[in-house]
PDB file of C-alpha atoms in Angstrom:
ATOM      1  CA  MET A   1      -5.997  -8.194   6.876  1.00 88.00           C
ATOM      2  CA  GLU A   2      -5.216  -6.553   3.255  1.00 92.00           C
ATOM      3  CA  GLU A   3      -5.641  -2.568   4.673  1.00 92.00           C
ATOM      4  CA  LEU A   4      -3.163  -3.760   7.184  1.00 94.00           C
ATOM      5  CA  LEU A   5      -0.333  -4.868   4.651  1.00 94.00           C
ATOM      6  CA  ILE A   6      -0.708  -1.854   2.481  1.00 96.00           C
ATOM      7  CA  TYR A   7       0.353  -0.379   6.158  1.00 94.00           C
ATOM      8  CA  ALA A   8       3.388  -2.486   6.356  1.00 92.00           C
ATOM      9  CA  ILE A   9       4.212  -2.080   2.706  1.00 93.00           C
ATOM     10  CA  LEU A  10       3.911   1.636   3.108  1.00 94.00           C
ATOM     11  CA  LEU A  11       5.433   1.425   6.851  1.00 92.00           C
ATOM     12  CA  TYR A  12       8.827  -0.869   5.288  1.00 89.00           C
ATOM     13  CA  GLU A  13       8.739   1.934   2.612  1.00 89.00           C
ATOM     14  CA  GLU A  14       8.577   5.027   4.817  1.00 90.00           C
ATOM     15  CA  LEU A  15       5.919   6.261   3.348  1.00 92.00           C
ATOM     16  CA  ALA A  16       3.940   6.243   6.318  1.00 93.00           C
ATOM     17  CA  THR A  17       3.551   6.288  10.122  1.00 93.00           C
ATOM     18  CA  GLU A  18       3.650   4.114  12.785  1.00 95.00           C
ATOM     19  CA  ASN A  19       0.820   6.046  13.891  1.00 95.00           C
ATOM     20  CA  GLU A  20      -0.537   5.527  10.897  1.00 94.00           C
ATOM     21  CA  TYR A  21      -0.767   2.093  11.385  1.00 95.00           C
ATOM     22  CA  ASN A  22      -1.835   1.833  14.564  1.00 96.00           C
ATOM     23  CA  LYS A  23      -5.100   3.932  14.547  1.00 96.00           C
ATOM     24  CA  ARG A  24      -6.082   2.418  11.787  1.00 95.00           C
ATOM     25  CA  LEU A  25      -5.326  -1.204  13.228  1.00 96.00           C
ATOM     26  CA  ASP A  26      -7.265   0.008  16.425  1.00 96.00           C
ATOM     27  CA  GLU A  27     -10.203   0.961  14.159  1.00 95.00           C
ATOM     28  CA  LEU A  28     -10.068  -2.410  11.988  1.00 94.00           C
ATOM     29  CA  PHE A  29     -10.072  -4.316  16.237  1.00 94.00           C
ATOM     30  CA  LEU A  30     -12.788  -2.247  17.139  1.00 94.00           C
ATOM     31  CA  SER A  31     -15.151  -2.897  14.599  1.00 94.00           C
ATOM     32  CA  THR A  32     -14.300  -7.037  13.791  1.00 90.00           C
ATOM     33  CA  PRO A  33     -16.726  -9.117  15.680  1.00 90.00           C
ATOM     34  CA  GLU A  34     -14.661 -11.395  17.916  1.00 87.00           C
ATOM     35  CA  ASN A  35     -16.071 -14.435  16.333  1.00 82.00           C
ATOM     36  CA  ASP A  36     -14.522 -13.439  12.812  1.00 83.00           C
ATOM     37  CA  ASP A  37     -11.587 -15.450  12.278  1.00 83.00           C
ATOM     38  CA  LEU A  38      -9.553 -12.020  11.243  1.00 89.00           C
ATOM     39  CA  PHE A  39     -10.026 -10.548  15.331  1.00 92.00           C
ATOM     40  CA  ASN A  40      -7.414 -13.292  16.308  1.00 92.00           C
ATOM     41  CA  ASP A  41      -4.346 -11.336  13.781  1.00 94.00           C
ATOM     42  CA  LEU A  42      -5.614  -8.314  14.919  1.00 95.00           C
ATOM     43  CA  LEU A  43      -5.911  -8.958  18.813  1.00 95.00           C
ATOM     44  CA  TYR A  44      -2.114 -10.474  18.343  1.00 95.00           C
ATOM     45  CA  LEU A  45      -1.403  -7.354  16.487  1.00 96.00           C
ATOM     46  CA  GLU A  46      -2.439  -4.876  18.844  1.00 96.00           C
ATOM     47  CA  TRP A  47      -0.781  -6.705  21.802  1.00 96.00           C
ATOM     48  CA  GLU A  48       2.589  -6.569  19.998  1.00 95.00           C
ATOM     49  CA  THR A  49       4.789  -3.451  20.228  1.00 93.00           C
ATOM     50  CA  ASP A  50       7.957  -3.822  17.954  1.00 95.00           C
ATOM     51  CA  ILE A  51       6.425  -2.680  14.335  1.00 94.00           C
ATOM     52  CA  LYS A  52       9.269  -5.020  12.166  1.00 93.00           C
ATOM     53  CA  LYS A  53       7.226  -8.194  13.925  1.00 96.00           C
ATOM     54  CA  ALA A  54       4.239  -6.790  13.294  1.00 95.00           C
ATOM     55  CA  ILE A  55       5.017  -5.878   9.535  1.00 94.00           C
ATOM     56  CA  ILE A  56       6.495  -9.297   9.129  1.00 94.00           C
ATOM     57  CA  TYR A  57       2.664 -11.017  10.802  1.00 96.00           C
ATOM     58  CA  VAL A  58       0.957  -9.298   8.541  1.00 95.00           C
ATOM     59  CA  ARG A  59       3.397  -9.991   5.393  1.00 93.00           C
ATOM     60  CA  THR A  60       3.036 -13.848   6.110  1.00 93.00           C
ATOM     61  CA  HIS A  61      -0.206 -14.569   7.698  1.00 92.00           C
ATOM     62  CA  ILE A  62      -2.409 -13.021   4.649  1.00 92.00           C
ATOM     63  CA  ASP A  63      -3.905 -15.582   2.516  1.00 91.00           C
ATOM     64  CA  TYR A  64      -2.567 -13.951  -1.045  1.00 91.00           C
ATOM     65  CA  ASN A  65      -4.376 -16.327  -2.932  1.00 90.00           C
ATOM     66  CA  ASN A  66      -7.403 -14.694  -1.502  1.00 91.00           C
ATOM     67  CA  LEU A  67      -6.523 -11.412  -1.184  1.00 92.00           C
ATOM     68  CA  ASP A  68      -9.511  -8.960  -2.075  1.00 93.00           C
ATOM     69  CA  ILE A  69      -7.887  -7.216  -4.836  1.00 94.00           C
ATOM     70  CA  ASP A  70     -10.358  -4.236  -5.335  1.00 95.00           C
ATOM     71  CA  LEU A  71      -9.764  -3.768  -1.722  1.00 94.00           C
ATOM     72  CA  PHE A  72      -6.405  -3.966  -1.694  1.00 95.00           C
ATOM     73  CA  GLY A  73      -6.058  -2.232  -4.889  1.00 96.00           C
ATOM     74  CA  LYS A  74      -8.715   0.697  -3.304  1.00 96.00           C
ATOM     75  CA  VAL A  75      -6.800   1.680  -0.645  1.00 95.00           C
ATOM     76  CA  LEU A  76      -3.587   1.624  -1.476  1.00 97.00           C
ATOM     77  CA  MET A  77      -4.275   4.062  -4.146  1.00 97.00           C
ATOM     78  CA  ARG A  78      -6.457   6.396  -1.958  1.00 95.00           C
ATOM     79  CA  LYS A  79      -3.402   5.855   0.347  1.00 95.00           C
ATOM     80  CA  LEU A  80      -0.560   6.711  -2.737  1.00 96.00           C
ATOM     81  CA  LYS A  81      -2.870   9.777  -4.065  1.00 95.00           C
ATOM     82  CA  GLU A  82      -2.640  11.460  -0.460  1.00 93.00           C
ATOM     83  CA  ILE A  83       1.166  10.675  -0.552  1.00 94.00           C
ATOM     84  CA  TYR A  84       1.619  11.999  -4.351  1.00 94.00           C
ATOM     85  CA  GLU A  85      -0.633  15.143  -3.449  1.00 93.00           C
ATOM     86  CA  ASN A  86       1.678  16.796  -0.776  1.00 90.00           C
ATOM     87  CA  HIS A  87       5.030  15.116  -1.998  1.00 78.00           C
ATOM     88  CA  LEU A  88       7.037  17.284  -3.764  1.00 70.00           C
ATOM     89  CA  ASP A  89       9.315  15.875  -5.840  1.00 88.00           C
ATOM     90  CA  ILE A  90       8.563  13.590  -8.838  1.00 92.00           C
ATOM     91  CA  ARG A  91      11.561  11.601  -8.887  1.00 91.00           C
ATOM     92  CA  GLU A  92      11.740  10.827  -5.610  1.00 91.00           C
ATOM     93  CA  PHE A  93       8.296   9.797  -5.604  1.00 93.00           C
ATOM     94  CA  ALA A  94       8.633   7.537  -8.607  1.00 93.00           C
ATOM     95  CA  SER A  95      11.648   6.108  -7.400  1.00 91.00           C
ATOM     96  CA  ARG A  96       9.570   4.769  -3.858  1.00 92.00           C
ATOM     97  CA  MET A  97       7.031   3.680  -6.471  1.00 94.00           C
ATOM     98  CA  PHE A  98       9.349   1.666  -7.665  1.00 93.00           C
ATOM     99  CA  HIS A  99      10.369   0.241  -5.006  1.00 93.00           C
ATOM    100  CA  LEU A 100       6.496   0.171  -3.556  1.00 95.00           C
ATOM    101  CA  TRP A 101       6.235  -1.893  -6.489  1.00 95.00           C
ATOM    102  CA  GLU A 102       8.548  -4.473  -5.931  1.00 94.00           C
ATOM    103  CA  GLY A 103       7.553  -5.051  -2.380  1.00 92.00           C
ATOM    104  CA  LEU A 104       3.996  -5.652  -3.592  1.00 94.00           C
ATOM    105  CA  PRO A 105       2.731  -9.814  -3.503  1.00 92.00           C
ATOM    106  CA  GLY A 106       3.822 -11.409  -6.315  1.00 91.00           C
ATOM    107  CA  ASN A 107      -0.054 -12.280  -7.377  1.00 91.00           C
ATOM    108  CA  LEU A 108      -0.928  -8.514  -8.253  1.00 94.00           C
ATOM    109  CA  GLN A 109       2.797  -6.962  -9.785  1.00 95.00           C
ATOM    110  CA  ASN A 110       2.378  -7.586 -12.870  1.00 95.00           C
ATOM    111  CA  ILE A 111      -2.136  -6.495 -13.479  1.00 95.00           C
ATOM    112  CA  GLU A 112      -3.018  -3.001 -13.241  1.00 95.00           C
ATOM    113  CA  PRO A 113      -3.063  -0.426 -11.346  1.00 96.00           C
ATOM    114  CA  PHE A 114      -0.183  -1.854  -9.603  1.00 97.00           C
ATOM    115  CA  TRP A 115       1.778  -2.730 -13.129  1.00 96.00           C
ATOM    116  CA  THR A 116       2.126   1.050 -13.900  1.00 96.00           C
ATOM    117  CA  LEU A 117       4.342   1.206 -10.463  1.00 96.00           C
ATOM    118  CA  SER A 118       7.002  -0.257 -11.975  1.00 95.00           C
ATOM    119  CA  TYR A 119       7.338   2.033 -15.462  1.00 95.00           C
ATOM    120  CA  ALA A 120       5.917   4.990 -15.064  1.00 95.00           C
ATOM    121  CA  ASP A 121       9.514   6.851 -13.902  1.00 93.00           C
ATOM    122  CA  ASP A 122      10.726   6.005 -17.408  1.00 95.00           C
ATOM    123  CA  PRO A 123       9.601   9.095 -19.247  1.00 95.00           C
ATOM    124  CA  LEU A 124      11.589  11.070 -16.701  1.00 93.00           C
ATOM    125  CA  SER A 125      14.612   9.727 -18.459  1.00 92.00           C
ATOM    126  CA  TRP A 126      14.428  11.620 -21.173  1.00 94.00           C
ATOM    127  CA  GLY A 127      13.035  14.782 -18.999  1.00 91.00           C
ATOM    128  CA  ASP A 128       9.051  14.271 -19.413  1.00 94.00           C
ATOM    129  CA  GLU A 129       7.699  15.427 -15.915  1.00 93.00           C
ATOM    130  CA  GLU A 130       4.281  15.641 -17.414  1.00 94.00           C
ATOM    131  CA  GLN A 131       4.060  12.474 -19.291  1.00 96.00           C
ATOM    132  CA  THR A 132       4.925  11.004 -15.389  1.00 95.00           C
ATOM    133  CA  ARG A 133       2.558  12.843 -13.628  1.00 95.00           C
ATOM    134  CA  TYR A 134       0.105  11.619 -15.871  1.00 96.00           C
ATOM    135  CA  ILE A 135       0.784   7.999 -15.706  1.00 97.00           C
ATOM    136  CA  PHE A 136       0.481   8.488 -12.336  1.00 96.00           C
ATOM    137  CA  GLU A 137      -2.973  10.592 -11.772  1.00 95.00           C
ATOM    138  CA  ARG A 138      -4.465   7.950 -14.162  1.00 96.00           C
ATOM    139  CA  MET A 139      -3.332   5.261 -12.345  1.00 97.00           C
ATOM    140  CA  LEU A 140      -4.355   6.850  -8.908  1.00 96.00           C
ATOM    141  CA  SER A 141      -7.567   7.457 -10.825  1.00 96.00           C
ATOM    142  CA  TYR A 142      -8.198   3.496 -11.512  1.00 96.00           C
ATOM    143  CA  TYR A 143     -10.845   2.748  -9.046  1.00 94.00           C
ATOM    144  CA  ARG A 144     -12.288   6.160  -9.327  1.00 83.00           C
ATOM    145  CA  ASP A 145     -16.309   6.005  -8.869  1.00 55.00           C
TER     146      ASP A 145
END
């Protein structure tokens, strides 16, 4: 469910498309054995046609206390890196990252690399785009092997 939570957050912030979400949902559904606890959640989501209801379902049915933080972080940083590399305006990207940080589960907001999302845009206030890019690029490479 960690990956679907990421897509739910990105969809809410309009940083991912419904097609991306559906593609990943299909992949997870097809690779999850029927006897797995996750299977029932994925089955429900496969049948849910209202993306807003699907996002609410994911956000309310995930066990935040047992969230695989490393998996969540690796996938989120990979998706954010794709967005960063294809985003033309650093100010808009930075603003969206702050809003994304606000939508993260509370137990993740104050740990790295997620905490970086809350302050990476600070140097832009004095015109230091280079410093902001450095901070984002360091964050995006946090899980690099």
